[in-house]
Amino acid sequence: MSKRPFRPRAAYRHWQPIVTRWSDNDMYGHVNNAIYYHWFDTAVNSWLFADGLLDVTTGGTIGLVVETGCRYARPLSYPQAVEIGLAVERVGTSSVAYALGAFAAGEDAAAAEARFVHVYVDRTDRRPRPLADTWRAALATLTLDQDTAHA
């Protein structure tokens, strides 16, 4: 059974630059896999903040991560510039599946590829809250193009 190829750079709709830090490298001389999750979470939430969708201080809706997964193809290390690509795989009633890719700056092939699923809930009772039309419209701008979803 062969593995699905990583998505190409062209599949992603938004880019988040990342500055690697000395402390990101582990004893093997590359960025530790746990750090990628920091980067992916930062890319999703930075986009939500910039689009005015998420207000973690006073907003009524917050996102909870309910599923994650990551595949790694090649190492990244400090002091390397990194770009995180962001796209939306699927939008449900109250959930969003995000596709993310970690790329060395300017490279066409992903070093890692991830999937994050957020469920958006009421801040107080933590029950799922249907996504507003404004959210759906904004998320539609990130939807994966099926022609570039997989190489």
PDB file of C-alpha atoms in Angstrom:
ATOM      1  CA  MET A   1       0.000   0.000   0.000  1.00  0.00           C
ATOM      2  CA  SER A   2       1.537   3.305  -1.049  1.00  0.00           C
ATOM      3  CA  LYS A   3       1.129   6.514   0.900  1.00  0.00           C
ATOM      4  CA  ARG A   4      -0.666   9.512  -0.534  1.00  0.00           C
ATOM      5  CA  PRO A   5       1.846  12.090  -1.801  1.00  0.00           C
ATOM      6  CA  PHE A   6       2.190  15.349   0.090  1.00  0.00           C
ATOM      7  CA  ARG A   7       0.200  18.307  -1.172  1.00  0.00           C
ATOM      8  CA  PRO A   8       2.114  20.705  -3.418  1.00  0.00           C
ATOM      9  CA  ARG A   9       2.766  24.294  -2.396  1.00  0.00           C
ATOM     10  CA  ALA A  10       0.031  25.445  -4.807  1.00  0.00           C
ATOM     11  CA  ALA A  11      -2.642  23.664  -2.726  1.00  0.00           C
ATOM     12  CA  TYR A  12      -2.351  26.117   0.154  1.00  0.00           C
ATOM     13  CA  ARG A  13      -4.279  29.384   0.256  1.00  0.00           C
ATOM     14  CA  HIS A  14      -2.622  31.328   3.092  1.00  0.00           C
ATOM     15  CA  TRP A  15       0.982  31.547   4.279  1.00  0.00           C
ATOM     16  CA  GLN A  16       2.370  32.136   7.756  1.00  0.00           C
ATOM     17  CA  PRO A  17       6.111  32.846   7.976  1.00  0.00           C
ATOM     18  CA  ILE A  18       7.865  31.230  10.918  1.00  0.00           C
ATOM     19  CA  VAL A  19      11.198  32.183  12.408  1.00  0.00           C
ATOM     20  CA  THR A  20      12.902  29.131  13.846  1.00  0.00           C
ATOM     21  CA  ARG A  21      14.543  29.473  17.237  1.00  0.00           C
ATOM     22  CA  TRP A  22      17.690  27.925  18.661  1.00  0.00           C
ATOM     23  CA  SER A  23      15.529  26.010  21.152  1.00  0.00           C
ATOM     24  CA  ASP A  24      13.436  24.415  18.359  1.00  0.00           C
ATOM     25  CA  ASN A  25      16.254  21.988  17.498  1.00  0.00           C
ATOM     26  CA  ASP A  26      16.499  18.770  19.451  1.00  0.00           C
ATOM     27  CA  MET A  27      19.602  16.751  20.249  1.00  0.00           C
ATOM     28  CA  TYR A  28      19.503  15.250  16.745  1.00  0.00           C
ATOM     29  CA  GLY A  29      20.055  18.682  15.179  1.00  0.00           C
ATOM     30  CA  HIS A  30      16.614  19.195  13.638  1.00  0.00           C
ATOM     31  CA  VAL A  31      13.357  20.812  14.708  1.00  0.00           C
ATOM     32  CA  ASN A  32      11.596  18.543  17.180  1.00  0.00           C
ATOM     33  CA  ASN A  33       8.286  17.195  15.893  1.00  0.00           C
ATOM     34  CA  ALA A  34       6.325  18.759  18.771  1.00  0.00           C
ATOM     35  CA  ILE A  35       7.402  22.221  17.560  1.00  0.00           C
ATOM     36  CA  TYR A  36       5.592  21.684  14.257  1.00  0.00           C
ATOM     37  CA  TYR A  37       2.332  21.541  16.219  1.00  0.00           C
ATOM     38  CA  HIS A  38       3.106  24.978  17.700  1.00  0.00           C
ATOM     39  CA  TRP A  39       3.637  26.290  14.181  1.00  0.00           C
ATOM     40  CA  PHE A  40       0.434  24.744  12.835  1.00  0.00           C
ATOM     41  CA  ASP A  41      -1.665  26.055  15.731  1.00  0.00           C
ATOM     42  CA  THR A  42      -0.102  29.499  15.246  1.00  0.00           C
ATOM     43  CA  ALA A  43      -0.921  29.499  11.510  1.00  0.00           C
ATOM     44  CA  VAL A  44      -4.596  28.611  12.043  1.00  0.00           C
ATOM     45  CA  ASN A  45      -5.163  31.025  14.920  1.00  0.00           C
ATOM     46  CA  SER A  46      -3.217  33.880  13.328  1.00  0.00           C
ATOM     47  CA  TRP A  47      -5.445  33.634  10.271  1.00  0.00           C
ATOM     48  CA  LEU A  48      -8.605  33.523  12.426  1.00  0.00           C
ATOM     49  CA  PHE A  49      -7.456  36.600  14.401  1.00  0.00           C
ATOM     50  CA  ALA A  50      -6.441  38.529  11.283  1.00  0.00           C
ATOM     51  CA  ASP A  51      -9.807  37.816   9.649  1.00  0.00           C
ATOM     52  CA  GLY A  52     -11.642  39.013  12.775  1.00  0.00           C
ATOM     53  CA  LEU A  53     -13.268  35.648  13.371  1.00  0.00           C
ATOM     54  CA  LEU A  54     -11.717  34.721  16.692  1.00  0.00           C
ATOM     55  CA  ASP A  55     -11.540  36.797  19.863  1.00  0.00           C
ATOM     56  CA  VAL A  56     -10.095  34.604  22.604  1.00  0.00           C
ATOM     57  CA  THR A  57     -10.624  37.272  25.264  1.00  0.00           C
ATOM     58  CA  THR A  58     -14.289  38.183  24.893  1.00  0.00           C
ATOM     59  CA  GLY A  59     -15.695  36.265  21.904  1.00  0.00           C
ATOM     60  CA  GLY A  60     -18.589  33.892  22.428  1.00  0.00           C
ATOM     61  CA  THR A  61     -17.103  31.149  20.261  1.00  0.00           C
ATOM     62  CA  ILE A  62     -13.787  29.384  20.823  1.00  0.00           C
ATOM     63  CA  GLY A  63     -12.124  26.559  18.906  1.00  0.00           C
ATOM     64  CA  LEU A  64     -11.100  23.279  20.512  1.00  0.00           C
ATOM     65  CA  VAL A  65      -8.673  20.947  18.760  1.00  0.00           C
ATOM     66  CA  VAL A  66     -10.299  17.500  18.583  1.00  0.00           C
ATOM     67  CA  GLU A  67      -7.999  15.761  16.107  1.00  0.00           C
ATOM     68  CA  THR A  68      -4.475  16.216  14.783  1.00  0.00           C
ATOM     69  CA  GLY A  69      -2.061  14.270  12.679  1.00  0.00           C
ATOM     70  CA  CYS A  70       1.252  14.966  10.988  1.00  0.00           C
ATOM     71  CA  ARG A  71       3.507  13.229   8.486  1.00  0.00           C
ATOM     72  CA  TYR A  72       7.149  14.183   8.073  1.00  0.00           C
ATOM     73  CA  ALA A  73       9.183  13.996   4.866  1.00  0.00           C
ATOM     74  CA  ARG A  74      12.417  15.869   5.547  1.00  0.00           C
ATOM     75  CA  PRO A  75      13.973  17.736   8.457  1.00  0.00           C
ATOM     76  CA  LEU A  76      13.970  21.452   9.112  1.00  0.00           C
ATOM     77  CA  SER A  77      16.436  23.062  11.504  1.00  0.00           C
ATOM     78  CA  TYR A  78      17.515  26.319  13.066  1.00  0.00           C
ATOM     79  CA  PRO A  79      18.402  28.805  11.555  1.00  0.00           C
ATOM     80  CA  GLN A  80      16.054  28.044   8.684  1.00  0.00           C
ATOM     81  CA  ALA A  81      13.169  30.228   7.523  1.00  0.00           C
ATOM     82  CA  VAL A  82       9.923  28.255   7.401  1.00  0.00           C
ATOM     83  CA  GLU A  83       6.560  28.933   5.776  1.00  0.00           C
ATOM     84  CA  ILE A  84       3.366  27.254   6.939  1.00  0.00           C
ATOM     85  CA  GLY A  85       0.727  26.798   4.258  1.00  0.00           C
ATOM     86  CA  LEU A  86      -2.905  26.759   5.354  1.00  0.00           C
ATOM     87  CA  ALA A  87      -6.025  25.500   3.564  1.00  0.00           C
ATOM     88  CA  VAL A  88      -9.429  24.134   4.529  1.00  0.00           C
ATOM     89  CA  GLU A  89     -10.260  20.514   3.749  1.00  0.00           C
ATOM     90  CA  ARG A  90     -13.819  20.474   5.045  1.00  0.00           C
ATOM     91  CA  VAL A  91     -16.327  22.665   6.861  1.00  0.00           C
ATOM     92  CA  GLY A  92     -19.001  20.947   8.952  1.00  0.00           C
ATOM     93  CA  THR A  93     -21.809  22.359  11.069  1.00  0.00           C
ATOM     94  CA  SER A  94     -19.489  23.403  13.896  1.00  0.00           C
ATOM     95  CA  SER A  95     -16.151  21.949  12.823  1.00  0.00           C
ATOM     96  CA  VAL A  96     -13.368  22.753  10.385  1.00  0.00           C
ATOM     97  CA  ALA A  97     -10.667  20.408   9.104  1.00  0.00           C
ATOM     98  CA  TYR A  98      -7.545  22.404   8.266  1.00  0.00           C
ATOM     99  CA  ALA A  99      -4.748  21.195   5.981  1.00  0.00           C
ATOM    100  CA  LEU A 100      -1.287  22.525   6.797  1.00  0.00           C
ATOM    101  CA  GLY A 101       2.112  22.163   5.216  1.00  0.00           C
ATOM    102  CA  ALA A 102       5.529  23.116   6.606  1.00  0.00           C
ATOM    103  CA  PHE A 103       7.938  24.256   3.910  1.00  0.00           C
ATOM    104  CA  ALA A 104      11.496  25.513   4.010  1.00  0.00           C
ATOM    105  CA  ALA A 105      11.169  29.074   2.679  1.00  0.00           C
ATOM    106  CA  GLY A 106      10.955  29.050  -1.098  1.00  0.00           C
ATOM    107  CA  GLU A 107      10.918  25.249  -1.405  1.00  0.00           C
ATOM    108  CA  ASP A 108       8.250  23.489  -3.460  1.00  0.00           C
ATOM    109  CA  ALA A 109       8.187  20.236  -1.480  1.00  0.00           C
ATOM    110  CA  ALA A 110       6.702  20.117   2.016  1.00  0.00           C
ATOM    111  CA  ALA A 111       8.880  19.007   4.895  1.00  0.00           C
ATOM    112  CA  ALA A 112       5.751  18.029   6.843  1.00  0.00           C
ATOM    113  CA  GLU A 113       2.011  17.895   6.284  1.00  0.00           C
ATOM    114  CA  ALA A 114      -0.663  18.049   8.965  1.00  0.00           C
ATOM    115  CA  ARG A 115      -4.385  17.961   9.567  1.00  0.00           C
ATOM    116  CA  PHE A 116      -6.012  19.846  12.431  1.00  0.00           C
ATOM    117  CA  VAL A 117      -9.720  19.578  13.219  1.00  0.00           C
ATOM    118  CA  HIS A 118     -11.277  22.281  15.367  1.00  0.00           C
ATOM    119  CA  VAL A 119     -14.773  22.159  16.819  1.00  0.00           C
ATOM    120  CA  TYR A 120     -16.112  25.624  17.565  1.00  0.00           C
ATOM    121  CA  VAL A 121     -17.992  25.793  20.836  1.00  0.00           C
ATOM    122  CA  ASP A 122     -19.729  28.241  23.114  1.00  0.00           C
ATOM    123  CA  ARG A 123     -17.173  29.765  25.476  1.00  0.00           C
ATOM    124  CA  THR A 124     -19.347  29.144  28.551  1.00  0.00           C
ATOM    125  CA  ASP A 125     -21.004  25.749  28.148  1.00  0.00           C
ATOM    126  CA  ARG A 126     -18.427  24.249  25.725  1.00  0.00           C
ATOM    127  CA  ARG A 127     -21.210  22.890  23.505  1.00  0.00           C
ATOM    128  CA  PRO A 128     -20.749  22.966  19.710  1.00  0.00           C
ATOM    129  CA  ARG A 129     -21.973  26.136  18.078  1.00  0.00           C
ATOM    130  CA  PRO A 130     -22.937  26.223  14.372  1.00  0.00           C
ATOM    131  CA  LEU A 131     -20.530  28.316  12.325  1.00  0.00           C
ATOM    132  CA  ALA A 132     -21.891  31.735  11.380  1.00  0.00           C
ATOM    133  CA  ASP A 133     -22.255  32.724   7.738  1.00  0.00           C
ATOM    134  CA  THR A 134     -19.350  35.183   8.148  1.00  0.00           C
ATOM    135  CA  TRP A 135     -17.130  32.278   9.215  1.00  0.00           C
ATOM    136  CA  ARG A 136     -18.302  30.130   6.313  1.00  0.00           C
ATOM    137  CA  ALA A 137     -17.605  32.899   3.800  1.00  0.00           C
ATOM    138  CA  ALA A 138     -14.101  33.485   5.192  1.00  0.00           C
ATOM    139  CA  LEU A 139     -13.307  29.766   5.363  1.00  0.00           C
ATOM    140  CA  ALA A 140     -14.447  29.350   1.747  1.00  0.00           C
ATOM    141  CA  THR A 141     -11.486  31.522   0.686  1.00  0.00           C
ATOM    142  CA  LEU A 142      -9.161  28.818   2.051  1.00  0.00           C
ATOM    143  CA  THR A 143     -10.887  25.784   0.553  1.00  0.00           C
ATOM    144  CA  LEU A 144      -8.581  23.315  -1.152  1.00  0.00           C
ATOM    145  CA  ASP A 145      -8.767  23.305  -4.920  1.00  0.00           C
ATOM    146  CA  GLN A 146      -9.381  19.676  -5.913  1.00  0.00           C
ATOM    147  CA  ASP A 147      -6.982  20.039  -8.853  1.00  0.00           C
ATOM    148  CA  THR A 148      -4.073  20.858  -6.527  1.00  0.00           C
ATOM    149  CA  ALA A 149      -5.225  19.003  -3.384  1.00  0.00           C
ATOM    150  CA  HIS A 150      -2.802  16.150  -4.106  1.00  0.00           C
ATOM    151  CA  ALA A 151       0.003  15.869  -6.590  1.00  0.00           C
TER     152      ALA A 151
END
